Amino acid sequence: MSIIKAENITKIYNHTVVPVHALNGVTLEIDRGEFTAIVGPSGCGKTTLLNILGGLDHPTSGSVELANTDITSLNDGQLIDFRLKNIGFVFQAYNLIPVLTTMENVEFIMLLQKRTKKDREARAMELLSQMGIAEKANQRPSQLSGGQQQRVAVARALASKPQFILADEPTANLDSKSTSSLLDIMADMNREEGATFVFSTHDQRVIEKARRVITLEDGRVVKDERK
Amino acid sequence: MLFIIAWRNIWRNKGRSLVVMGSIVVGIWALIFATGAMNAFMVGYMADIINHDVSNLQVHHPDFKTDRDVQFTIPNGEQKADELRHWEGVKATTTRTLVNGMIASPRKASGVQIRGVDVANETRVTAVDSLITEGSFFQNVRRNPIVLGNQLAEELRVSERSKVVLTFNDANGNITSAAFRVDGIVKSSSVNISKQYAFVKQEDLTRLLGLGGLVHELAILTEPHFDEKIVVDEYQSKYPDDLIETWREISPEMDMMQEMYGSMLYVLMVIIMLALVFGIINTMLMAVLERTRELGMLMAVGMSKVRVYSLVLLETIFLGILGAPIGLGLGYLTIRYFSETGVDLSQYSEGLESFGYSSILYPYIESGTYFQIVIAVLITAFVGAVYPAWKAVRLKPVEALHMI
């Protein structure tokens, strides 16, 4: 059953006089439980596509249906609420809240969802253990390495059991050791929690790990292969 | 957790938070001090005029105010003054015989209001004897003593024991003159006392006027905080032919001054608060712009605009809550210190005194005003945070996330 359904989406940035076509009619479907990488050279539209699939940006035309909801018809407030309930985000620059501890960062989304303290703490601890950073629970992001920070970010994205997780170049700032351990963790989560992952990447190691690879070029899907 | 984030955020950039806190502290302190100083100006000025010149209430013949003719006296003035001393709320009374005339020294002449005073009672009502800087208040000179204000004495170039001549119309309309010897010089911030009055003994003046027992003015000092209106109503119903007035009616300029001070203080408050608002807008806006990415991320992962807005406001409120007690404490201590020692403005006092102000200010503030000032500053801080908070929620997550 597809959880992401994008049909013929285009995105044109009207940069003053010359319009830039970031996406030129992308159509794709991603099923629940998939582990998908969106790849392509720089400027091919990966991040734009991910932003649109994450409800962070509106397509110029086309429709986007996420978890059976047409998000193109939602206003900003509704989109925020939709993202909170359905989507987990992992960013290239980790983007953790610097003033909160690791534990609090993981709890944060659940708190916005008004989950109980007991519930939040149990889930956050469970995820941190799975990520192998339980002992860092009370440390601030600035005290962690890049790899550890990204693991916290993945834990945060998974905490509320979203419908799917979007990760924009999650390994771009990591060394190879951190990359492979993060990929292992995400693959485990995909298997154990049934979490749906969609990455944008041009990291070969991520592409190798992905079970489906969608290749974009000049804003178009040029290849879609499943392993 | 919003509280935790806001609280910890304010310590991320200590320097900047201290600037905001500092401006709140200075804002509250400045407002407290300005209000205290204004009160001191106003209260000092009014107290001087009420205590040493006008007193709380005065009784005159109804026509005396428009035509200061010798014949417009208060019938049975002395008896009324005696009677009033027993009324509830009345502390002291005195009678005066007033006549306008000329005063001349060997060097110069000037117009004056000659005030024939009942020495013992006058000192009880106006304590004018406490203003003596030279000589005495009718103690030393036996025959025709006169007490002058310092400015008038300077103008006439006379000092203690100098001789002056008073010229005025007597009860029959004839011009009469008499020599007086300066017994004392009084110094007051009241222009009337220092420049326009010449105090003589009532018995000397009435003798020269040719009629005994002439009372033109009956001054009443009431107990502190006693409602003057009660005495006014009682007196008016008992003696409807006399005119009794409160200090507000006698010196309407004081009422006007009070209002003027109110508006000056208001303007000053607005200026201080505007400076505070812009200071806070500036620093909080910096705080928001510096965290564009982070705020974008918060909205991307599902933090509502209301929460983002509240976060920025909360940070400012925390800074306000931290700064307010410090500003309040500093303001309170400053006022307490100066209310005892006084702020000496004697360097500028020549100018001030010519306007009727005392050269030493004793700032004071009613306790309720402290509270009002703190609330006003906190509201100002809150208003200052509104724009940065609005700017924060206007961020588009997708753009904010890609900002460095």
XYZ file of C-alpha atoms in Angstrom:
631
model
C 0.000 0.000 0.000
C 1.529 3.282 -1.036
C 2.071 5.851 1.661
C 3.531 8.531 -0.613
C 1.896 9.265 -3.917
C 3.228 12.110 -6.040
C 1.693 12.717 -9.412
C 3.211 14.824 -12.120
C 4.661 17.386 -9.744
C 6.524 20.376 -11.051
C 8.320 23.097 -9.183
C 9.367 26.306 -10.859
C 11.330 28.930 -8.946
C 10.680 32.305 -10.488
C 14.073 33.754 -10.049
C 13.464 37.278 -11.331
C 13.396 36.891 -15.087
C 14.577 33.375 -15.799
C 12.342 30.655 -14.323
C 14.203 27.673 -12.883
C 12.495 24.336 -13.341
C 13.542 22.320 -10.308
C 11.067 19.497 -10.906
C 9.588 18.625 -14.283
C 6.676 16.283 -13.774
C 7.807 13.793 -11.155
C 5.491 10.867 -10.530
C 6.317 8.288 -7.902
C 4.769 6.028 -5.288
C 6.457 4.751 -2.160
C 4.997 1.906 -0.148
C 4.911 1.449 3.595
C 8.110 -0.100 4.944
C 10.305 0.849 1.992
C 13.943 1.918 2.366
C 14.347 4.273 -0.561
C 17.147 6.513 -1.748
C 16.566 9.431 -4.104
C 19.819 10.051 -5.914
C 21.185 12.229 -8.615
C 23.756 14.913 -9.271
C 23.715 18.245 -7.478
C 20.895 20.475 -8.645
C 18.803 17.588 -9.987
C 15.945 18.445 -7.610
C 16.453 15.903 -4.780
C 16.052 18.378 -1.942
C 13.134 20.127 -3.670
C 11.372 16.794 -4.079
C 12.006 15.887 -0.461
C 10.739 19.278 0.719
C 7.546 18.783 -1.249
C 7.094 15.200 -0.037
C 7.625 16.488 3.504
C 5.003 19.206 3.166
C 7.622 21.883 3.667
C 7.120 23.340 0.217
C 4.242 23.510 -2.250
C 4.579 22.127 -5.799
C 3.842 24.511 -8.669
C 1.543 21.890 -10.139
C 0.656 18.259 -9.576
C -0.717 16.491 -6.551
C 0.929 14.999 -3.481
C -0.947 12.480 -1.386
C 0.674 11.454 1.868
C -0.957 8.806 4.066
C -4.177 9.281 2.095
C -4.201 13.060 2.591
C -3.895 15.484 -0.307
C -1.391 17.868 1.293
C -1.560 20.429 -1.522
C -4.942 21.496 -0.155
C -3.666 22.104 3.395
C -2.801 25.544 4.716
C 0.401 26.316 6.683
C -1.112 25.576 10.088
C -2.658 22.303 8.924
C 0.628 21.327 7.288
C 2.524 21.843 10.545
C 0.024 19.638 12.316
C 0.210 17.047 9.531
C 3.998 16.962 9.706
C 3.911 16.604 13.465
C 1.621 13.583 13.290
C 2.910 11.842 10.193
C 6.455 12.716 9.184
C 9.843 12.336 10.816
C 12.711 14.515 9.597
C 16.444 13.927 9.586
C 18.500 16.867 8.355
C 21.952 17.049 6.877
C 23.130 19.392 9.659
C 21.429 17.338 12.429
C 19.497 20.420 13.611
C 19.093 19.308 17.172
C 17.908 21.815 19.755
C 21.207 22.910 21.303
C 19.782 23.856 24.694
C 18.126 20.487 25.282
C 19.806 17.260 26.338
C 19.873 14.227 24.075
C 16.950 12.734 25.968
C 14.924 15.956 25.796
C 15.621 16.286 22.072
C 14.186 12.825 21.474
C 11.223 13.579 23.722
C 10.530 16.902 22.013
C 8.209 15.718 19.214
C 6.278 13.471 21.603
C 5.869 16.466 23.868
C 4.409 18.479 20.999
C 2.043 15.532 20.516
C 1.084 15.841 24.182
C 2.214 12.334 25.161
C 2.615 11.657 28.872
C 5.969 12.104 30.544
C 6.248 8.422 31.432
C 5.415 7.399 27.896
C 7.909 9.895 26.455
C 10.743 8.879 28.682
C 10.237 5.181 28.083
C 10.165 5.591 24.302
C 13.138 7.999 24.256
C 15.226 5.661 26.391
C 14.264 2.677 24.235
C 15.374 4.489 21.082
C 18.586 5.816 22.581
C 19.462 2.285 23.677
C 18.754 0.987 20.186
C 20.997 3.731 18.804
C 23.701 2.796 21.279
C 23.863 6.226 22.888
C 21.831 5.667 26.046
C 24.747 6.806 28.172
C 24.669 10.179 26.403
C 21.064 10.807 27.462
C 21.909 13.754 29.674
C 24.456 15.397 27.447
C 23.872 18.375 25.209
C 24.326 18.053 21.406
C 27.502 20.125 21.545
C 29.088 17.388 23.667
C 28.402 14.713 21.037
C 30.229 13.782 17.847
C 28.592 14.327 14.456
C 27.683 10.659 14.168
C 26.175 10.621 17.637
C 24.207 13.796 16.915
C 22.789 12.287 13.759
C 21.768 9.181 15.694
C 19.909 11.431 18.123
C 18.266 13.073 15.114
C 17.161 9.680 13.814
C 15.858 8.758 17.257
C 13.939 12.044 17.344
C 12.467 11.333 13.902
C 11.401 7.847 14.960
C 10.159 8.766 18.431
C 6.566 9.426 17.536
C 6.342 6.449 15.137
C 5.606 8.583 12.079
C 4.174 7.208 8.844
C 7.517 7.798 7.139
C 10.876 9.436 7.662
C 12.493 11.860 5.252
C 16.238 12.216 5.492
C 17.956 14.918 3.481
C 21.583 13.869 2.889
C 21.806 12.393 6.393
C 25.371 11.166 5.981
C 26.828 14.154 4.157
C 28.648 15.437 7.213
C 29.706 12.062 8.605
C 32.902 10.012 8.314
C 32.681 6.531 6.865
C 32.540 4.746 10.208
C 29.713 6.911 11.493
C 27.958 6.590 8.132
C 27.965 2.836 8.138
C 26.831 2.567 11.767
C 24.052 5.117 11.151
C 22.954 3.195 8.043
C 22.924 -0.035 10.026
C 20.773 1.576 12.678
C 18.334 2.948 10.111
C 18.156 -0.401 8.351
C 17.458 -2.071 11.713
C 14.735 0.430 12.469
C 13.267 -0.158 9.060
C 13.152 -3.869 9.769
C 12.212 -3.858 13.435
C 9.851 -0.891 13.607
C 8.655 -1.105 10.030
C 9.649 2.538 9.595
C 9.507 3.863 6.016
C 12.686 5.750 5.084
C 13.191 8.076 2.119
C 16.653 9.561 1.700
C 18.053 12.079 -0.646
C 21.716 11.337 -1.092
C 24.637 11.067 -3.404
C 26.573 8.956 -0.924
C 27.429 5.631 -2.556
C 27.268 3.801 0.803
C 23.670 4.894 1.321
C 22.770 3.922 -2.221
C 24.237 0.467 -1.672
C 22.223 -0.008 1.493
C 18.940 1.195 -0.043
C 16.463 -1.369 -1.288
C 15.053 0.991 -3.877
C 16.935 3.725 -5.713
C 15.122 6.492 -7.591
C 17.427 8.542 -9.819
C 16.591 12.109 -10.707
C 18.111 14.151 -13.458
C 17.081 17.657 -14.439
C 13.976 17.383 -12.308
C 12.779 14.107 -13.840
C 12.803 10.510 -12.648
C 15.162 8.768 -15.029
C 15.565 5.469 -13.214
C 13.647 3.609 -10.518
C 15.170 0.281 -9.503
C 14.358 -2.130 -6.700
C 16.937 -4.522 -5.328
C 9.468 22.026 27.828
C 8.721 25.329 26.114
C 9.644 26.993 29.405
C 12.841 24.965 29.620
C 13.835 25.836 26.062
C 13.048 29.521 26.613
C 14.904 29.594 29.921
C 17.975 27.864 28.539
C 17.883 29.955 25.375
C 18.352 33.148 27.329
C 21.631 31.808 28.698
C 22.951 30.841 25.279
C 24.156 34.323 24.624
C 24.733 35.738 28.080
C 26.038 39.062 26.826
C 22.941 39.755 24.794
C 20.581 38.632 27.529
C 22.408 40.867 29.958
C 21.893 43.788 27.568
C 18.135 43.192 27.528
C 18.073 42.640 31.276
C 20.240 45.703 31.749
C 17.881 47.854 29.723
C 14.945 46.586 31.786
C 16.871 47.278 34.995
C 17.865 50.754 33.842
C 14.348 51.413 32.526
C 12.732 50.574 35.859
C 15.388 52.396 37.830
C 15.136 55.494 35.637
C 11.365 55.550 35.899
C 11.450 55.153 39.662
C 14.068 57.824 40.079
C 12.382 60.207 37.650
C 9.047 59.770 39.412
C 10.695 60.235 42.794
C 12.495 63.377 41.678
C 9.342 64.780 40.095
C 7.430 64.066 43.298
C 10.161 65.791 45.251
C 9.931 68.841 43.025
C 6.190 68.913 43.303
C 5.796 67.983 46.941
C 8.662 70.211 48.040
C 7.269 73.114 46.095
C 3.730 72.616 47.321
C 4.764 71.944 50.905
C 6.802 75.148 50.922
C 3.908 77.174 49.628
C 1.259 75.563 51.819
C 3.353 75.468 54.973
C 4.977 78.860 54.825
C 2.658 80.968 52.764
C -0.841 79.959 51.778
C -1.719 77.425 54.515
C -4.591 75.017 53.923
C -7.497 77.428 54.127
C -8.004 81.170 54.079
C -10.979 83.363 54.932
C -11.497 86.804 53.394
C -14.219 89.349 52.874
C -15.782 88.301 49.536
C -14.727 91.584 47.889
C -11.196 91.609 49.236
C -9.871 89.406 46.489
C -10.889 91.743 43.702
C -10.267 95.010 45.500
C -7.702 94.865 48.245
C -9.224 97.814 50.006
C -8.521 98.277 53.713
C -12.240 98.403 54.481
C -12.963 94.850 53.311
C -12.340 93.156 56.612
C -13.630 89.966 58.215
C -16.119 90.986 60.913
C -15.118 89.639 64.322
C -12.030 88.077 62.746
C -10.214 87.514 66.021
C -13.180 85.770 67.656
C -13.647 83.566 64.608
C -9.957 82.633 64.686
C -10.265 81.725 68.368
C -13.396 79.700 67.714
C -11.891 77.831 64.787
C -8.973 76.627 66.890
C -11.419 74.351 68.696
C -12.867 72.822 65.557
C -12.078 69.267 64.655
C -9.204 68.964 62.193
C -7.977 72.529 62.760
C -4.421 72.680 64.033
C -3.833 76.413 64.221
C -5.258 79.699 62.997
C -3.951 83.203 62.690
C -5.224 86.576 61.573
C -3.519 89.075 59.317
C -3.963 92.669 58.408
C -2.954 93.265 54.844
C -2.193 96.397 52.969
C -0.331 97.137 49.777
C 2.261 99.856 49.879
C 5.781 100.957 49.136
C 8.953 100.131 50.959
C 11.947 102.410 50.664
C 15.511 102.121 51.803
C 18.078 104.897 51.411
C 19.108 103.159 48.166
C 15.916 101.981 46.546
C 12.115 101.702 46.763
C 9.822 98.840 45.861
C 6.165 97.825 45.996
C 5.289 95.355 48.751
C 2.449 93.586 50.428
C 2.612 94.644 54.061
C 1.455 91.806 56.279
C 0.515 92.692 59.785
C 0.900 89.383 61.604
C -0.036 88.063 65.005
C 3.488 86.833 65.762
C 2.670 83.952 68.097
C -0.105 82.520 65.958
C 1.655 83.220 62.669
C 4.567 81.026 63.672
C 2.142 78.243 64.555
C 0.387 78.388 61.179
C 3.188 79.154 58.728
C 6.353 78.531 60.765
C 7.747 81.482 58.883
C 10.119 82.054 61.807
C 11.902 78.832 60.800
C 12.952 80.551 57.584
C 14.977 83.223 59.382
C 18.539 83.352 58.102
C 19.590 86.598 59.693
C 18.363 88.339 62.849
C 15.128 87.196 64.504
C 11.399 86.971 63.908
C 10.203 89.941 65.994
C 12.409 89.180 68.988
C 15.176 91.769 68.927
C 13.860 95.079 67.634
C 11.417 96.676 70.033
C 9.952 99.562 68.056
C 8.405 98.983 64.637
C 10.255 95.806 63.737
C 9.966 94.483 60.180
C 10.958 91.159 58.664
C 11.817 91.000 54.948
C 12.468 88.310 52.409
C 16.052 87.790 51.304
C 15.483 88.865 47.732
C 13.666 92.006 48.740
C 16.400 92.827 51.278
C 19.009 92.365 48.588
C 17.096 94.559 46.211
C 16.802 97.302 48.815
C 20.382 96.613 49.920
C 19.386 96.417 53.548
C 20.386 94.021 56.287
C 19.535 93.371 59.926
C 18.982 96.620 61.842
C 18.722 98.705 58.642
C 16.019 101.275 58.529
C 13.247 101.221 55.932
C 10.182 103.383 55.401
C 6.748 101.954 54.612
C 4.213 104.131 52.829
C 0.553 103.161 52.412
C -2.998 104.478 52.589
C -4.615 104.411 56.006
C -8.242 103.573 56.763
C -9.298 107.091 55.824
C -7.508 107.056 52.514
C -4.693 109.285 53.651
C -1.137 108.449 52.745
C 0.834 107.543 55.787
C 4.494 106.645 56.303
C 6.401 105.081 59.119
C 9.970 104.035 59.736
C 10.669 100.385 60.558
C 13.865 98.627 61.520
C 14.768 95.287 59.952
C 14.590 92.642 62.647
C 15.188 89.606 60.470
C 15.572 88.273 56.979
C 13.743 85.164 55.837
C 14.789 82.930 52.978
C 12.268 80.794 51.193
C 11.784 79.114 47.864
C 8.410 80.898 47.740
C 8.715 83.981 45.576
C 6.022 85.727 47.633
C 7.914 85.362 50.889
C 11.324 86.134 49.540
C 10.395 89.070 47.358
C 6.925 90.443 47.899
C 6.062 90.308 51.588
C 7.076 92.653 54.340
C 6.090 91.248 57.747
C 5.257 93.698 60.508
C 3.482 93.272 63.812
C -0.284 93.416 63.475
C -0.628 95.931 66.307
C 1.865 98.305 64.650
C 0.058 98.130 61.340
C -3.457 98.592 62.727
C -2.228 101.503 64.812
C -0.811 103.171 61.719
C -3.958 102.411 59.753
C -5.902 104.286 62.395
C -8.285 101.467 63.306
C -7.808 98.599 65.713
C -8.769 94.970 65.136
C -8.679 95.051 61.340
C -8.536 91.487 60.054
C -8.296 90.967 56.295
C -7.188 87.400 56.291
C -7.766 84.425 58.507
C -5.382 81.571 57.763
C -6.149 78.025 58.896
C -3.732 75.133 59.164
C -5.498 71.775 59.240
C -4.255 68.494 60.642
C -2.275 66.424 58.132
C -4.489 64.366 55.790
C -7.624 65.978 57.222
C -10.285 66.659 54.621
C -10.261 70.449 54.295
C -13.697 70.315 52.702
C -15.284 69.513 56.077
C -14.017 72.761 57.617
C -14.980 74.697 54.478
C -18.569 73.421 54.553
C -18.987 73.976 58.248
C -17.535 77.468 58.127
C -19.528 78.446 55.067
C -22.805 77.335 56.592
C -22.035 79.159 59.808
C -20.632 82.355 58.259
C -22.152 82.602 54.778
C -21.023 86.239 54.371
C -17.315 85.349 54.486
C -15.387 83.698 51.688
C -13.465 80.579 52.691
C -11.157 78.950 50.161
C -8.777 76.024 49.986
C -5.171 76.364 48.793
C -6.222 75.033 45.404
C -8.584 77.957 44.942
C -6.196 80.470 46.430
C -3.272 79.323 44.287
C -4.791 77.803 41.162
C -1.328 77.823 39.612
C -0.353 75.058 42.044
C -3.150 72.881 40.772
C -2.018 73.624 37.250
C 1.563 72.841 38.198
C 0.487 69.529 39.611
C -1.213 68.670 36.351
C 1.735 69.890 34.348
C 4.067 67.700 36.353
C 1.755 64.779 35.773
C 2.004 65.279 32.018
C 5.763 65.887 32.118
C 6.214 62.650 33.993
C 4.002 60.936 31.464
C 6.098 62.247 28.566
C 9.286 61.188 30.339
C 7.851 57.717 30.897
C 6.898 57.412 27.240
C 10.421 58.431 26.168
C 12.098 55.938 28.509
C 9.729 53.194 27.438
C 10.204 53.924 23.750
C 13.961 53.607 24.225
C 13.352 50.347 26.054
C 11.020 49.012 23.363
C 13.521 49.686 20.595
C 16.362 48.216 22.630
C 14.403 45.039 23.171
C 13.210 44.847 19.570
C 16.795 45.162 18.415
C 18.267 42.495 20.668
C 15.410 40.030 20.410
C 15.363 40.428 16.648
C 19.051 39.576 16.612
C 18.288 36.552 18.769
C 15.621 35.421 16.314
C 17.659 36.035 13.156
C 20.618 34.216 14.636
C 18.420 31.178 15.208
C 16.611 31.213 11.888
C 17.672 27.658 11.084
C 16.715 26.331 14.459
C 13.313 28.022 14.398
C 12.810 26.702 10.861
C 13.597 23.204 12.090
C 11.165 23.555 14.989
C 8.396 24.467 12.566
C 9.450 21.759 10.111
C 9.135 19.026 12.709
C 5.729 20.255 13.751
C 6.013 23.035 16.315
C 3.018 25.294 15.814
C 3.363 29.009 15.125
C 1.650 29.806 18.400
C 4.343 27.860 20.240
C 7.181 29.503 18.287
C 5.625 32.891 18.990
C 5.252 32.038 22.661
C 8.852 30.856 22.820
C 10.229 34.258 21.773
C 7.801 36.092 24.069
C 8.656 33.785 26.954
C 12.351 34.497 26.567
C 11.686 38.227 26.860
C 9.320 37.708 29.770
C 11.977 35.696 31.600
C 14.476 38.479 31.026
C 11.882 40.922 32.325
C 11.168 38.801 35.383
C 14.895 38.608 36.082
C 15.534 42.293 35.437
C 12.476 43.745 37.174
C 13.424 42.868 40.786
C 16.955 44.196 40.241
C 15.668 47.460 38.773
C 13.068 47.672 41.503
C 15.657 47.039 44.219
C 18.075 49.579 42.777
C 15.313 52.145 42.369
C 14.055 51.543 45.893
C 17.543 51.849 47.393
C 18.273 55.004 45.390
C 15.045 56.628 46.520
C 15.637 55.546 50.111
C 19.136 56.895 50.119
C 18.247 60.220 48.581
C 15.046 60.616 50.570
C 17.292 60.886 53.603
C 20.311 62.720 52.258
C 18.569 64.685 49.514
C 19.791 65.475 46.039
C 21.725 68.719 46.285
C 20.972 70.905 43.307
C 22.518 74.013 44.834
C 24.803 74.376 41.840
C 21.730 75.123 39.788
C 19.641 76.399 42.656
C 19.773 80.063 41.789
C 17.728 79.349 38.726
C 15.515 76.879 40.535
C 14.881 79.071 43.519
C 13.824 81.971 41.369
C 11.075 79.658 40.164
C 10.152 78.800 43.696
C 11.882 75.449 44.102
C 13.977 74.178 46.902
C 17.623 73.513 46.094
C 17.661 70.148 47.857
C 15.323 67.485 46.543
C 14.049 64.653 48.678
C 12.732 62.085 46.200
C 9.869 59.971 47.389
C 7.496 57.468 45.835
C 4.266 55.930 47.031
C 4.579 52.172 47.327
C 1.837 51.577 44.758
C 3.834 53.495 42.160
C 6.687 50.972 42.326
C 4.263 48.281 41.353
C 2.792 50.366 38.526
C 6.256 51.095 37.130
C 7.252 47.419 37.165
C 4.036 46.432 35.419
C 4.484 49.219 32.851
C 8.058 48.121 32.089
C 7.089 44.455 31.829
C 4.307 45.356 29.421
C 6.824 47.445 27.457
C 9.232 44.499 27.323
C 6.396 42.309 26.135
C 5.464 44.820 23.428
C 9.121 44.962 22.381
C 9.126 41.207 21.879
C 6.014 41.136 19.730
C 7.734 42.154 16.491
C 10.664 39.720 16.792
C 8.212 36.958 17.695
C 6.072 37.810 14.694
C 9.188 37.801 12.535
C 9.975 34.322 13.871
C 6.630 32.845 12.878
C 6.842 34.445 9.450
C 9.861 32.286 8.661
C 9.259 29.644 6.039
C 10.728 26.380 7.336
C 12.016 25.346 3.941
C 13.903 28.632 3.516
C 14.986 28.874 7.148
C 16.437 25.375 7.071
C 18.777 26.241 4.256
C 20.074 29.384 5.860
C 23.494 29.269 7.405
